[in-house]
Short mmCIF file of C-alpha atoms in Angstrom, two decimals:
data_model
loop_
_atom_site.label_atom_id
_atom_site.label_comp_id
_atom_site.label_asym_id
_atom_site.label_seq_id
_atom_site.Cartn_x
_atom_site.Cartn_y
_atom_site.Cartn_z
CA MET A 29 -65.39 41.42 64.99
CA THR A 30 -68.30 42.12 63.26
CA HIS A 31 -69.33 42.11 59.80
CA SER A 32 -70.25 45.32 60.59
CA GLN A 33 -67.26 46.81 62.27
CA ASN A 34 -65.84 44.85 59.39
CA ALA A 35 -67.63 47.28 57.20
CA GLU A 36 -67.41 50.30 59.04
CA LEU A 37 -63.45 50.12 59.14
CA GLU A 38 -63.66 49.56 55.31
CA ARG A 39 -65.56 52.87 55.22
CA GLN A 40 -63.15 54.14 56.77
CA ALA A 41 -60.35 52.91 54.61
CA ALA A 42 -61.93 54.41 51.43
CA GLU A 43 -62.63 57.30 53.01
CA SER A 44 -58.53 57.55 54.22
CA SER A 45 -57.73 56.87 50.47
CA VAL A 46 -55.92 59.75 49.65
CA ALA A 47 -53.65 61.68 52.11
CA GLY A 48 -51.51 64.17 51.40
CA PRO A 49 -47.55 63.72 52.04
CA ASP A 50 -47.83 65.70 55.83
CA ASN A 51 -51.24 64.61 56.42
CA ARG A 52 -51.48 62.76 59.33
CA LEU A 53 -53.90 60.17 58.94
CA ARG A 54 -56.62 58.60 62.02
CA ILE A 55 -57.01 55.40 60.81
CA THR A 56 -57.80 52.21 63.26
CA LEU A 57 -56.44 49.33 63.33
CA MET A 58 -57.87 45.22 64.29
CA VAL A 59 -54.69 44.62 66.89
CA ASN A 60 -55.12 40.94 68.85
CA GLY A 61 -58.66 41.58 68.98
CA ASP A 62 -58.97 45.41 70.34
CA ARG A 63 -59.58 48.40 68.14
CA ARG A 64 -56.12 50.81 68.40
CA GLU A 65 -56.51 54.51 66.31
CA VAL A 66 -53.29 55.52 65.85
CA GLU A 67 -52.20 58.83 63.94
CA ILE A 68 -49.77 58.39 61.27
CA GLU A 69 -48.06 59.31 57.93
CA PRO A 70 -48.55 56.68 54.51
CA ARG A 71 -44.53 56.60 54.62
CA VAL A 72 -45.49 55.12 58.85
CA SER A 73 -44.64 50.86 58.40
CA LEU A 74 -46.50 48.21 60.14
CA LEU A 75 -43.96 47.60 62.29
CA ASP A 76 -43.17 51.46 63.36
CA ALA A 77 -46.88 51.33 64.09
CA LEU A 78 -47.48 48.83 66.45
CA ARG A 79 -43.80 49.32 68.18
CA GLU A 80 -43.70 52.92 68.12
CA ARG A 81 -46.77 54.01 68.48
CA LEU A 82 -48.87 50.98 70.26
CA HIS A 83 -45.84 50.27 72.03
CA LEU A 84 -46.77 46.73 71.10
CA THR A 85 -42.54 46.00 71.17
CA GLY A 86 -42.50 42.02 71.54
CA THR A 87 -42.38 42.62 67.08
CA LYS A 88 -39.16 43.27 66.51
CA LYS A 89 -37.13 45.02 64.13
CA GLY A 90 -34.08 43.41 62.38
CA CYS A 91 -33.51 43.74 59.35
CA ASP A 92 -35.85 46.30 57.88
CA GLN A 93 -35.47 45.10 54.57
CA GLY A 94 -37.96 41.72 54.75
CA ALA A 95 -35.05 39.03 54.35
CA CYS A 96 -35.16 37.78 58.24
CA GLY A 97 -38.72 37.31 58.96
CA ALA A 98 -37.77 38.78 62.78
CA CYS A 99 -41.14 41.35 62.07
CA THR A 100 -43.77 38.58 61.19
CA VAL A 101 -47.32 39.37 62.54
CA LEU A 102 -49.90 37.58 61.05
CA VAL A 103 -52.42 39.51 59.11
CA ASN A 104 -55.95 37.60 58.77
CA GLY A 105 -54.47 34.77 59.33
CA GLU A 106 -51.29 34.86 57.16
CA ARG A 107 -47.76 35.52 57.79
CA ILE A 108 -46.47 38.95 56.66
CA LEU A 109 -43.52 40.99 57.12
CA SER A 110 -44.77 44.13 58.84
CA CYS A 111 -41.32 46.14 57.99
CA LEU A 112 -42.23 45.66 54.28
CA ALA A 113 -45.79 47.22 54.51
CA LEU A 114 -47.59 50.03 55.17
CA ALA A 115 -49.91 50.32 58.78
CA ILE A 116 -52.51 52.01 56.20
CA GLN A 117 -52.78 49.66 54.33
CA TYR A 118 -54.09 47.38 57.34
CA THR A 119 -57.14 49.15 58.37
CA GLY A 120 -59.83 47.08 59.16
CA GLN A 121 -57.37 43.56 58.75
CA GLU A 122 -57.51 41.79 61.83
CA ILE A 123 -53.61 41.82 63.16
CA THR A 124 -52.12 38.91 65.43
CA THR A 125 -49.11 39.81 67.30
CA VAL A 126 -46.59 38.14 69.33
CA GLU A 127 -48.93 39.35 72.02
CA GLY A 128 -51.83 38.16 71.11
CA LEU A 129 -50.62 34.39 71.04
CA ALA A 130 -50.82 33.69 74.99
CA LEU A 131 -54.26 31.64 75.68
CA ASP A 132 -55.88 33.57 79.09
CA GLY A 133 -53.15 34.98 80.21
CA SER A 134 -50.99 31.55 80.02
CA LEU A 135 -48.72 30.49 77.41
CA SER A 136 -50.06 28.83 74.51
CA PRO A 137 -49.18 25.03 73.45
CA LEU A 138 -46.30 26.36 71.11
CA GLN A 139 -45.14 29.10 72.87
CA GLN A 140 -44.60 26.16 75.89
CA ALA A 141 -42.59 24.18 73.47
CA PHE A 142 -40.42 27.05 72.56
CA ILE A 143 -39.66 27.02 76.26
CA THR A 144 -39.35 23.06 76.54
CA HIS A 145 -36.87 22.87 73.81
CA ASP A 146 -34.79 25.77 73.97
CA GLY A 147 -36.31 27.31 70.91
CA PHE A 148 -34.09 30.00 71.12
CA GLN A 149 -31.01 31.78 72.76
CA CYS A 150 -31.45 35.61 72.30
CA GLY A 151 -34.79 35.36 71.47
CA TYR A 152 -35.05 38.54 69.56
CA CYS A 153 -36.38 35.96 66.21
CA THR A 154 -38.42 34.39 68.77
CA SER A 155 -41.55 36.81 67.91
CA GLY A 156 -41.24 36.20 63.77
CA GLN A 157 -40.75 32.47 64.54
CA LEU A 158 -43.66 32.12 67.03
CA CYS A 159 -46.26 34.31 64.75
CA SER A 160 -44.36 32.12 61.79
CA ALA A 161 -45.19 28.98 63.33
CA VAL A 162 -48.38 29.92 64.19
CA GLY A 163 -49.33 30.38 60.30
CA MET A 164 -47.45 27.69 58.96
CA MET A 165 -49.22 24.82 61.04
CA ARG A 166 -52.63 26.60 60.18
CA GLU A 167 -51.48 26.37 56.28
CA PHE A 168 -50.01 22.74 56.95
CA ASP A 169 -53.57 21.60 58.60
CA ASP A 170 -55.20 23.28 55.51
CA GLY A 171 -53.27 21.02 52.90
CA VAL A 172 -51.25 24.10 51.30
CA PRO A 173 -48.66 22.60 49.48
CA SER A 174 -44.80 23.45 49.97
CA ALA A 175 -42.06 23.77 47.45
CA VAL A 176 -40.95 20.61 49.00
CA THR A 177 -44.14 18.80 48.93
CA ALA A 178 -43.57 15.75 46.97
CA ASP A 179 -46.78 14.48 45.78
CA VAL A 180 -49.30 17.44 46.14
CA ALA A 181 -52.27 14.69 44.45
CA SER A 182 -52.51 12.75 47.28
CA GLY A 183 -53.74 15.56 49.74
CA THR A 184 -51.66 14.19 52.35
CA ILE A 185 -48.63 15.34 53.70
CA ASP A 186 -46.27 14.33 56.40
CA PHE A 187 -45.52 17.10 59.46
CA SER A 188 -41.60 16.65 58.57
CA ASP A 189 -38.37 17.90 59.71
CA THR A 190 -38.56 19.00 55.76
CA GLU A 191 -41.29 20.23 55.85
CA ILE A 192 -41.40 22.15 58.54
CA LYS A 193 -37.86 23.90 57.42
CA GLU A 194 -38.86 25.15 54.53
CA ARG A 195 -42.25 26.62 55.28
CA MET A 196 -40.24 28.58 58.16
CA SER A 197 -37.27 29.13 55.97
CA GLY A 198 -38.65 32.57 56.24
CA ASN A 199 -37.59 33.36 59.90
CA LEU A 200 -34.05 33.15 60.26
CA CYS A 201 -32.27 32.97 63.61
CA ARG A 202 -28.45 34.07 64.39
CA CYS A 203 -28.08 31.73 67.62
CA GLY A 204 -29.15 29.10 65.56
CA ALA A 205 -31.27 27.74 67.64
CA TYR A 206 -33.49 25.17 64.61
CA VAL A 207 -33.01 22.10 66.09
CA GLY A 208 -34.92 23.26 69.08
CA ILE A 209 -37.65 25.46 66.75
CA CYS A 210 -38.07 22.87 64.77
CA ASP A 211 -38.52 19.95 67.88
CA ALA A 212 -41.42 22.88 69.13
CA ILE A 213 -42.86 23.18 66.37
CA ARG A 214 -43.54 19.35 66.41
CA GLU A 215 -44.36 19.21 69.63
CA ALA A 216 -47.21 21.91 69.51
CA HIS A 217 -48.89 20.70 66.52
CA SER A 218 -49.01 16.73 67.51
CA GLU A 219 -50.02 17.66 70.73
CA VAL A 220 -52.90 20.26 69.52
CA HIS A 221 -53.81 17.07 66.96
CA SER A 222 -54.67 14.90 70.43
CA GLU A 223 -56.15 17.51 71.66
CA VAL A 224 -58.54 17.97 68.82
CA HIS A 225 -58.73 13.93 68.81
CA HIS A 226 -59.44 13.29 71.91
CA ALA A 227 -62.31 16.66 71.72
CA GLY A 228 -63.71 13.93 68.76
CA GLU A 229 -63.89 10.51 70.99
CA SER A 230 -65.52 12.58 74.29
CA ARG A 231 -68.49 13.49 71.87
CA MET B 4 -34.59 53.05 57.32
CA ILE B 5 -38.17 55.40 56.71
CA SER B 6 -38.58 56.15 53.11
CA ASN B 7 -39.45 60.21 52.05
CA ALA B 8 -42.87 61.28 52.67
CA PHE B 9 -45.66 60.87 49.92
CA SER B 10 -48.97 61.22 49.12
CA TYR B 11 -50.92 57.96 49.40
CA HIS B 12 -53.89 56.66 46.84
CA THR B 13 -56.25 53.54 47.09
CA PRO B 14 -57.75 53.88 43.51
CA GLU B 15 -61.28 51.38 43.01
CA THR B 16 -60.77 51.31 39.00
CA LEU B 17 -58.21 51.34 36.70
CA GLU B 18 -59.60 54.19 35.25
CA GLU B 19 -58.81 56.10 38.43
CA ALA B 20 -55.12 54.69 38.79
CA LEU B 21 -54.18 55.51 35.66
CA ALA B 22 -55.48 58.96 35.71
CA MET B 23 -53.26 59.08 38.82
CA LEU B 24 -50.11 58.57 36.95
CA GLU B 25 -50.47 61.36 34.77
CA ASP B 26 -48.29 63.77 35.85
CA GLY B 27 -45.69 61.43 36.29
CA GLY B 28 -44.53 61.90 40.66
CA GLY B 29 -46.04 58.48 40.62
CA LYS B 30 -45.26 55.36 41.78
CA ILE B 31 -47.57 52.09 42.01
CA LEU B 32 -47.71 49.69 44.60
CA ALA B 33 -48.57 46.46 44.34
CA GLY B 34 -47.06 43.66 47.06
CA GLY B 35 -44.20 46.03 48.09
CA MET B 36 -41.59 43.83 48.64
CA SER B 37 -39.11 45.54 46.14
CA LEU B 38 -40.59 49.12 45.86
CA ILE B 39 -40.86 49.69 49.85
CA PRO B 40 -37.21 48.60 50.36
CA LEU B 41 -36.09 50.81 47.70
CA MET B 42 -37.91 53.78 49.20
CA LYS B 43 -36.30 52.81 52.45
CA LEU B 44 -33.23 53.05 51.37
CA ARG B 45 -34.61 56.49 49.55
CA LEU B 46 -33.33 55.08 46.23
CA ALA B 47 -36.94 55.21 45.04
CA SER B 48 -38.96 58.46 46.20
CA PRO B 49 -41.76 58.90 44.48
CA GLU B 50 -44.18 61.95 45.22
CA SER B 51 -47.11 59.30 45.35
CA VAL B 52 -47.33 56.28 46.27
CA VAL B 53 -50.84 54.34 43.90
CA ASP B 54 -51.75 51.40 45.86
CA LEU B 55 -53.66 48.49 43.66
CA ARG B 56 -55.27 46.75 46.36
CA ARG B 57 -58.63 48.01 45.94
CA ILE B 58 -59.22 47.57 42.03
CA PRO B 59 -61.53 44.96 42.23
CA GLY B 60 -60.31 41.68 39.62
CA LEU B 61 -56.99 42.46 39.78
CA LYS B 62 -56.39 39.63 41.54
CA ALA B 63 -58.34 36.55 39.30
CA ILE B 64 -56.72 33.69 38.36
CA THR B 65 -59.05 32.05 34.75
CA GLU B 66 -58.60 29.58 31.64
CA GLU B 67 -60.69 30.26 28.50
CA GLY B 68 -59.98 29.06 25.63
CA GLY B 69 -56.46 26.62 26.19
CA ALA B 70 -55.06 30.58 27.53
CA VAL B 71 -54.42 31.12 31.50
CA ARG B 72 -54.98 34.66 32.31
CA ILE B 73 -53.51 35.57 36.12
CA GLY B 74 -54.04 39.44 37.22
CA ALA B 75 -51.65 41.34 38.22
CA MET B 76 -51.93 41.22 41.83
CA ALA B 77 -52.35 37.67 42.35
CA THR B 78 -49.28 37.00 45.04
CA HIS B 79 -47.14 34.31 44.76
CA HIS B 80 -48.75 32.47 47.14
CA GLU B 81 -51.94 32.98 45.49
CA ILE B 82 -50.06 31.09 42.24
CA GLU B 83 -48.44 28.38 43.33
CA ILE B 84 -51.47 26.75 45.16
CA SER B 85 -53.99 27.56 42.70
CA PRO B 86 -55.38 24.34 41.12
CA VAL B 87 -55.65 26.58 37.55
CA ILE B 88 -52.33 27.39 37.61
CA ARG B 89 -50.98 23.42 38.18
CA GLY B 90 -53.25 21.62 35.88
CA LYS B 91 -52.72 24.37 33.20
CA CYS B 92 -49.06 25.44 33.59
CA PRO B 93 -47.61 24.12 36.32
CA LEU B 94 -44.20 25.30 35.07
CA LEU B 95 -44.86 29.19 36.63
CA GLY B 96 -46.24 27.33 40.36
CA GLU B 97 -42.80 25.70 40.50
CA ALA B 98 -41.31 29.11 40.11
CA ALA B 99 -43.77 30.90 42.39
CA SER B 100 -42.71 28.55 44.83
CA ALA B 101 -38.87 28.80 44.17
CA ILE B 102 -40.01 32.98 45.20
CA GLY B 103 -38.20 33.73 48.03
CA ASP B 104 -40.16 32.37 51.54
CA ILE B 105 -43.67 32.72 52.56
CA GLN B 106 -44.06 36.12 53.83
CA VAL B 107 -42.76 37.53 50.61
CA ARG B 108 -45.13 35.43 48.52
CA ASN B 109 -48.02 36.16 50.93
CA MET B 110 -47.41 39.64 50.14
CA GLY B 111 -45.22 39.93 46.62
CA THR B 112 -47.59 39.96 43.20
CA ILE B 113 -46.31 38.57 39.40
CA GLY B 114 -47.48 41.95 38.47
CA GLY B 115 -44.71 44.01 40.50
CA SER B 116 -42.39 41.44 39.92
CA VAL B 117 -42.22 41.97 36.01
CA ALA B 118 -42.49 45.31 36.21
CA HIS B 119 -40.27 45.38 38.81
CA ALA B 120 -37.73 43.28 35.98
CA ASP B 121 -34.81 42.25 38.89
CA PRO B 122 -32.63 40.55 36.74
CA ALA B 123 -32.96 37.81 39.16
CA ALA B 124 -35.78 37.32 39.96
CA ASP B 125 -37.60 33.58 38.81
CA TYR B 126 -40.58 33.95 37.06
CA PRO B 127 -39.04 35.69 34.02
CA ALA B 128 -36.93 32.26 33.29
CA ALA B 129 -40.76 29.91 33.23
CA LEU B 130 -42.82 32.93 31.91
CA VAL B 131 -40.32 33.21 28.69
CA ALA B 132 -39.96 29.61 28.33
CA LEU B 133 -43.71 29.49 28.60
CA GLU B 134 -44.10 32.55 25.28
CA ALA B 135 -46.57 34.24 27.83
CA ARG B 136 -47.61 37.75 26.88
CA ILE B 137 -47.62 40.61 29.23
CA ARG B 138 -50.84 42.74 29.27
CA LEU B 139 -50.24 46.48 29.82
CA ARG B 140 -53.33 49.15 30.07
CA SER B 141 -52.81 52.72 29.62
CA ALA B 142 -54.85 55.80 28.69
CA ASN B 143 -54.41 55.09 25.69
CA GLY B 144 -55.24 51.35 25.68
CA GLU B 145 -54.64 47.65 26.52
CA ARG B 146 -51.64 46.35 24.67
CA THR B 147 -49.25 42.85 24.85
CA VAL B 148 -45.92 42.54 24.58
CA GLU B 149 -44.10 38.75 24.36
CA ALA B 150 -42.44 37.77 28.00
CA SER B 151 -39.18 37.69 25.91
CA GLU B 152 -39.35 41.08 24.66
CA PHE B 153 -41.35 42.45 27.44
CA PHE B 154 -37.70 42.08 30.05
CA VAL B 155 -35.08 44.41 27.72
CA ASP B 156 -32.24 44.64 30.71
CA ALA B 157 -31.94 44.96 34.37
CA PHE B 158 -35.22 46.50 35.80
CA THR B 159 -35.84 47.76 32.53
CA THR B 160 -38.80 46.52 30.90
CA ALA B 161 -40.87 47.66 27.34
CA MET B 162 -43.45 49.20 29.32
CA GLU B 163 -44.08 53.11 28.43
CA ALA B 164 -44.24 56.13 31.28
CA GLY B 165 -48.01 55.37 32.26
CA GLU B 166 -48.33 51.95 31.71
CA ILE B 167 -49.70 49.09 34.21
CA VAL B 168 -49.17 45.44 34.14
CA VAL B 169 -52.97 44.53 34.16
CA ALA B 170 -52.70 40.47 33.82
CA ILE B 171 -50.06 37.82 32.17
CA GLU B 172 -51.33 35.43 29.85
CA VAL B 173 -49.96 32.16 29.01
CA LYS B 174 -50.67 29.13 27.43
CA GLU B 175 -51.41 25.79 28.43
CA GLU B 176 -48.85 23.79 28.95
CA GLU B 177 -49.63 20.20 26.94
CA ALA B 178 -50.31 17.43 29.55
CA SER B 179 -47.91 15.38 28.15
CA GLU B 180 -45.30 18.08 28.00
CA GLY B 181 -42.30 17.93 30.88
CA PHE B 182 -41.35 20.88 32.71
CA LYS B 183 -38.66 21.57 35.16
CA TYR B 184 -37.71 25.12 36.97
CA GLU B 185 -34.32 24.23 38.38
CA LYS B 186 -32.49 27.45 40.43
CA VAL B 187 -29.07 28.08 42.18
CA ALA B 188 -30.31 30.44 45.31
CA HIS B 189 -28.54 32.66 46.94
CA PRO B 190 -27.95 31.68 50.51
CA ALA B 191 -28.62 34.90 51.81
CA SER B 192 -31.26 36.15 49.76
CA GLY B 193 -32.75 33.56 48.18
CA PHE B 194 -32.72 34.90 44.79
CA PRO B 195 -31.69 32.81 42.00
CA VAL B 196 -28.16 33.16 41.29
CA VAL B 197 -29.19 31.94 38.33
CA GLY B 198 -32.70 29.80 37.77
CA VAL B 199 -33.61 27.80 34.64
CA ALA B 200 -37.06 26.88 33.39
CA VAL B 201 -37.40 24.29 30.71
CA ARG B 202 -40.75 22.39 28.95
CA VAL B 203 -39.95 19.59 26.97
CA LYS B 204 -42.69 17.57 24.10
CA LYS B 205 -41.91 14.42 23.29
CA SER B 206 -41.86 12.37 19.93
CA GLY B 207 -40.98 8.98 19.90
CA ALA B 208 -37.30 8.89 21.03
CA GLY B 209 -36.38 12.52 19.77
CA ILE B 210 -37.90 16.07 21.29
CA ALA B 211 -40.84 17.66 19.09
CA MET B 212 -40.75 20.97 21.18
CA ALA B 213 -37.56 22.40 23.64
CA ARG B 214 -38.42 25.63 25.59
CA ILE B 215 -35.72 27.13 28.14
CA GLY B 216 -35.36 29.85 30.00
CA VAL B 217 -32.62 31.80 31.81
CA THR B 218 -32.53 34.03 34.74
CA GLY B 219 -29.99 35.38 36.73
CA MET B 220 -26.75 35.04 34.59
CA GLY B 221 -27.73 38.37 32.38
CA PRO B 222 -29.07 41.28 32.86
CA HIS B 223 -32.12 39.62 31.51
CA ALA B 224 -34.21 36.95 31.55
CA PHE B 225 -33.82 34.96 28.02
CA ARG B 226 -34.43 31.85 26.32
CA ALA B 227 -31.99 29.92 25.00
CA ARG B 228 -32.60 29.21 21.76
CA ASN B 229 -29.76 27.71 20.30
CA ALA B 230 -29.71 25.10 23.08
CA GLU B 231 -34.09 24.81 22.06
CA ALA B 232 -33.16 24.20 18.44
CA LEU B 233 -30.14 21.33 19.49
CA LEU B 234 -32.90 19.44 21.13
CA GLU B 235 -35.06 19.53 18.79
CA GLY B 236 -32.54 18.40 15.77
CA GLY B 237 -32.36 15.05 17.94
CA ALA B 238 -28.92 16.91 20.60
CA GLY B 239 -28.99 14.92 23.68
CA ALA B 240 -29.52 16.86 26.75
CA ALA B 241 -25.62 17.38 27.55
CA ALA B 242 -24.47 18.75 24.36
CA ALA B 243 -27.72 21.27 24.49
CA ALA B 244 -26.96 22.49 27.80
CA ALA B 245 -23.51 22.77 26.71
CA VAL B 246 -24.41 26.06 24.83
CA VAL B 247 -26.77 27.27 26.73
CA GLY B 248 -25.70 31.24 27.19
CA GLU B 249 -24.13 31.42 24.25
CA GLY B 250 -23.37 34.87 23.07
CA GLU B 251 -24.88 36.59 26.10
CA GLU B 252 -24.22 38.77 27.97
CA THR B 253 -23.64 37.84 31.69
CA ASN B 254 -24.13 39.79 35.57
CA SER B 255 -21.15 39.76 38.06
CA ASP B 256 -20.63 40.41 41.67
CA LEU B 257 -19.05 39.72 45.03
CA TYR B 258 -20.54 36.38 45.31
CA ALA B 259 -21.03 34.98 42.03
CA SER B 260 -17.93 35.85 38.37
CA GLY B 261 -20.20 35.92 34.89
CA GLU B 262 -17.90 33.05 33.70
CA TYR B 263 -19.48 31.25 36.86
CA ARG B 264 -23.06 32.09 36.13
CA ARG B 265 -23.19 30.75 32.66
CA HIS B 266 -20.86 27.50 34.31
CA LEU B 267 -23.99 27.25 36.46
CA ALA B 268 -26.80 28.26 33.60
CA ARG B 269 -25.08 24.87 31.99
CA VAL B 270 -25.33 22.75 34.61
CA HIS B 271 -27.89 23.43 35.92
CA ALA B 272 -29.65 23.84 32.64
CA GLY B 273 -28.57 19.79 32.21
CA ARG B 274 -30.30 19.09 35.10
CA ALA B 275 -33.46 20.88 34.10
CA ILE B 276 -34.15 19.87 30.78
CA ALA B 277 -33.21 15.74 32.40
CA ALA B 278 -35.68 16.42 34.90
CA ALA B 279 -38.30 17.60 32.46
CA LEU B 280 -37.68 14.70 30.13
CA THR B 281 -38.58 12.06 33.08
CA ARG B 282 -42.01 14.01 33.66
CA ALA B 283 -42.70 14.19 30.09
CA LEU B 284 -45.25 11.62 28.81
#
C-alpha cells in the first residue's frame, strides 16, 4: 500500500470517528493486500467482520474471549486477537489472515512444514498457529527478547524449544499437536534462514 | 457473544475525550483486553465507547530527572522491550513480560490494566514495590495517586468519575538494586494466582532497603511492609517471607483457597527475595 493510500484511509478513519449505536458504517479494511469495504456497526469484532462479512472463514472462532489464540491475525505484522478487536479500530491497517500466507498459490514453507510434521490433528487452531508463528519468527529475527531469554544484553537469542514454546504460548491446541508444531516452526525457520544465507552467497 | 450496541468515538485530544465522558454514559477503551470481553458477556454495556488510540503522545515512555514516565496507552509488549524500562526500572519490564501471552501483550495497555484493577493483574505487585504514582487527568486538572493507595479493592481504584489514567510514573531503580517478579500462573488463564515483586538494596552484609508487592492473594495488591521491615532489620529471607500477607484479606475461588494463596505468597516471596538478593550488587 502506498503512503497516499494510507493517508486516505487514515482520513476515512478519522471521519468515521463518531458512530452512533445504530449507525452502520462503511469502512475499508486492507486484508491480505486487498481493499475490502464492509458495512458494520461499531460492536462488530474484527473476527466477525472477517468471517461473516468478508467470508474469510480461515480465521477461526475458538473461545471468543481472548484465551485460545485461534483467531490470531497479523496487523502490520504484529499478532493480535481478532476476537477482542473491533473492526472499526483497524481501518487502514494492514491485516494478514491465513488466506494471505500462501505464496503465488503454493503453500509457504511454514504451511508445508506443518503438514510434513503433523503440526495439527483436527486443524481448528491451525490458522491461528500459522499466523502466530509468522509473527513470532519475525519478532525473533528482529532480536525481540521474550520472558525466557536469559541474556538480553548479549543480543543473540537461541531459536530453542524453550523460546518457541514461550513465544507460541498464546495459541492453544486441544489435540495436543505441540511437538509437531514446534518441529514445523523450527524447520521453517531454519529453511528460510538457509535461503537467505544462499541468496547472500550467490551475489 | 456480541455486546450491546454502543456509539464509538475516537477523540484526538484528552480534552475531547474528557468532554465525552461528562454525561456519565461513556467508557474509556484502551487495549480492550478486559473491557471487550466484559461487554461481550454484557457485564458492561456502556452507551458510548471512547477509544484513546488516536490521542498523540499517550504511548510515550520517557525518562527525566531520575524518573520514568510511561504513557497510559503503552502496551505491555512495548514496556517489556523498552530500553528505558529495561535500563531504569527492570522490575516493571519483568512483570510486563509475565502478562498473558504475546497477543495480549501486543494489545493490552498499562493504563487500561491499572484502571481495570483486576485483583489478579501482574502489574500492581511491581507498581506498589516501585512506589509508582498513577497520574490522572480530569476536566479539573491533573493529580497523582500513590500506587499503594490507588488499588482500593477488587476492580475498584481511587479514580473518580470523569478521570482518565494518563501516565504511570516510576522512580529509577538504583543500578545496585536487585529485583525479581515471581508468579504462580493459573494454568488456563495465565493470570497470577499469586504474584510477588521484590526490590532489595544491600548494605554490607545487611539489607538497606526492601520493597515487596503482592498481587492475586487478596482483593487488591498490597505492600508487605511487615516483611520489608524484618529484612531491613536484619532478619533472613525465610523469616521475612513467613509474615507476608499477615492480617491481609484473601481471595478464594474454586482453584485456590485464601489460605493456599497466602501460603503461595510466602513461598514465592521467599524465592523472589533470594533471587533479588543474587542480582543485587
